[in-house]
Coordinates of C-alpha atoms in Angstrom, one line a residue:
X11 CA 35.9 17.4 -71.1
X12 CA 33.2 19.9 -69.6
X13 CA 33.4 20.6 -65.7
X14 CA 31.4 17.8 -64.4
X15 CA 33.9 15.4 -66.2
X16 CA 36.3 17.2 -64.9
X17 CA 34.9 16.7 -61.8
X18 CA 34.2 13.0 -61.8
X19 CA 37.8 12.4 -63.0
X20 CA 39.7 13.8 -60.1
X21 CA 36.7 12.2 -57.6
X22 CA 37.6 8.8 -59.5
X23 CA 41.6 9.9 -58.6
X24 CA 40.7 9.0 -54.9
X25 CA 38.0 8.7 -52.3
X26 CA 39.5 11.4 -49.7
X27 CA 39.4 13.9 -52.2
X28 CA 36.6 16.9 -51.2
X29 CA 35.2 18.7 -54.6
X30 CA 32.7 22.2 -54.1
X31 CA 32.0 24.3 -57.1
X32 CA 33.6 28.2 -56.0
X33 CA 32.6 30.9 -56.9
X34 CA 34.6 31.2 -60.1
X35 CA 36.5 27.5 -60.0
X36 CA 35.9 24.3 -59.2
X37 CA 38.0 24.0 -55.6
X38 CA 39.5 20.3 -54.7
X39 CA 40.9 19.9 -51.2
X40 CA 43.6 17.0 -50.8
X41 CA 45.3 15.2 -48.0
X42 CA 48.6 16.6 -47.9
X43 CA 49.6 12.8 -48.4
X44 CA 48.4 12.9 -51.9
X45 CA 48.4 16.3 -53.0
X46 CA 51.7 15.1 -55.2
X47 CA 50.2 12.4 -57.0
X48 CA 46.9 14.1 -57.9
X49 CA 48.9 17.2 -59.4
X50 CA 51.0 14.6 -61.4
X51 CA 47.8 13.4 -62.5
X52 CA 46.5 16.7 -63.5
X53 CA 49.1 17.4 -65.5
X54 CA 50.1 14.1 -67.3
X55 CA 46.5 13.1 -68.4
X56 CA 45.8 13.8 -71.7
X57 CA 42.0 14.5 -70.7
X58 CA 43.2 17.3 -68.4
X59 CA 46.6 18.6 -68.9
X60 CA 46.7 21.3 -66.2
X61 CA 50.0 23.0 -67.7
X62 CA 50.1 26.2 -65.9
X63 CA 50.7 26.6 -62.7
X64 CA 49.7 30.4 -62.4
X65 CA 49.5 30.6 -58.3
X66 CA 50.1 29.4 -55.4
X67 CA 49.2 31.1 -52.2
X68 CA 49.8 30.1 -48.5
X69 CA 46.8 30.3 -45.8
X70 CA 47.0 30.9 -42.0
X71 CA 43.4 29.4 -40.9
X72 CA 44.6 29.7 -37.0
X73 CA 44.9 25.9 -36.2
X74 CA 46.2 25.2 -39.5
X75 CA 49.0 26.3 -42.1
X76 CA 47.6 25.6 -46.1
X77 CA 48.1 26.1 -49.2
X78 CA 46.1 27.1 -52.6
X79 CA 46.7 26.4 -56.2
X80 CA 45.7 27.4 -59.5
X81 CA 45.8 25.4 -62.3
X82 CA 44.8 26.2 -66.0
X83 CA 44.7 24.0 -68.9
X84 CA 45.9 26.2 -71.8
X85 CA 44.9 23.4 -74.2
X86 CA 41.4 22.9 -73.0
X87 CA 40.9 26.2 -70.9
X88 CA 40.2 24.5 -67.5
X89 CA 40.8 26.4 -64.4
X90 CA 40.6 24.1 -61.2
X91 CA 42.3 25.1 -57.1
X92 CA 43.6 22.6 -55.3
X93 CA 43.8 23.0 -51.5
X94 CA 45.8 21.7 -48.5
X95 CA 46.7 21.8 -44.6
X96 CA 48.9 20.6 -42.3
X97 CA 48.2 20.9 -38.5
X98 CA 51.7 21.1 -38.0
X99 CA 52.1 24.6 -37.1
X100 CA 55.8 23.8 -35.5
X101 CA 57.4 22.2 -38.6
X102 CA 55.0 22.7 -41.9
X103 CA 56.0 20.3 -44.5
X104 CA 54.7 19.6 -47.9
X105 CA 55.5 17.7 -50.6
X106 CA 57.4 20.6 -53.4
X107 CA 55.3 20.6 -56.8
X108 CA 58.2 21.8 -58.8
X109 CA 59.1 18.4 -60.5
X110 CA 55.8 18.9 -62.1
X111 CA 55.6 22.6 -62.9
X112 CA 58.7 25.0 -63.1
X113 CA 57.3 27.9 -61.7
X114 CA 56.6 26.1 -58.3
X115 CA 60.3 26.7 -57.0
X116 CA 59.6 30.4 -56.9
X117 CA 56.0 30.6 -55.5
X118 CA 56.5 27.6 -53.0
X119 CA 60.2 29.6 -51.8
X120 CA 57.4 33.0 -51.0
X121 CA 55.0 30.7 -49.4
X122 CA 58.1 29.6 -46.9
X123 CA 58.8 33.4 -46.2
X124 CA 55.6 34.2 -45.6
X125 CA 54.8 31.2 -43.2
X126 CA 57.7 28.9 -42.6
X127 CA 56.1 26.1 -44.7
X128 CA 58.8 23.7 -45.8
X129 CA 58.4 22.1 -49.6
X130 CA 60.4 19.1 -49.4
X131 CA 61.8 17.0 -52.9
X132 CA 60.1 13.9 -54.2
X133 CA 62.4 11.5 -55.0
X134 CA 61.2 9.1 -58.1

């Protein structure tokens, strides 16, 4: 899968979905709603299988509290960000990735020290 499949299979994921080509990755912005799903997605498709979760950062825009994260397929060598906010500068909440990749549990626990943003548990 080159990068404009890539592309047209997380736009075919969901209509709300925002896709720009960065400067060095391709950079998807999600609801916070369905930022869960798609990185399930990511990682369980065999087309894609976005297996490394090597960053997650957290974002102070001014009105709104986000969060960044880098993906890599080591199988296939695709790099794609995904991006999120929450307007809720009183009591950030996101949905944790860590069911999906390890790592998460550590990067998202820094993200809350940094800027208070609370990663809550999906329940399946």
């Amino acid at each position: 899968m080159d990068k404009t499949e890539l592309e047209e299979f997380i736009k075919s994921t969901d209509q709300d979905i925002e896709i720009k080509e960065g400067k060095q990755f391709l950079e998807v912005t999600v609801p916070t709603s369905k930022l869960h799903s798609l990185a399930k997605k990511l990682r369980e498709t065999e087309q894609t299988q976005f297996d490394f979760l090597f960053c997650i950062s957290g974002v102070d825009y001014g009105q709104d509290l986000g969060v960044v994260y880098h993906l890599r397929s080591t199988k296939f060598d695709h790099v794609v960000v995904l991006k999120t906010r929450t307007t809720d500068r009183e009591h950030p909440q996101l949905d944790s990735v860590a069911d999906i990749w390890n790592t998460a549990d550590f990067l998202e626990r820094e993200v809350y020290d940094l800027l208070g943003i609370r990663f809550t548990t999906i329940l399946i």
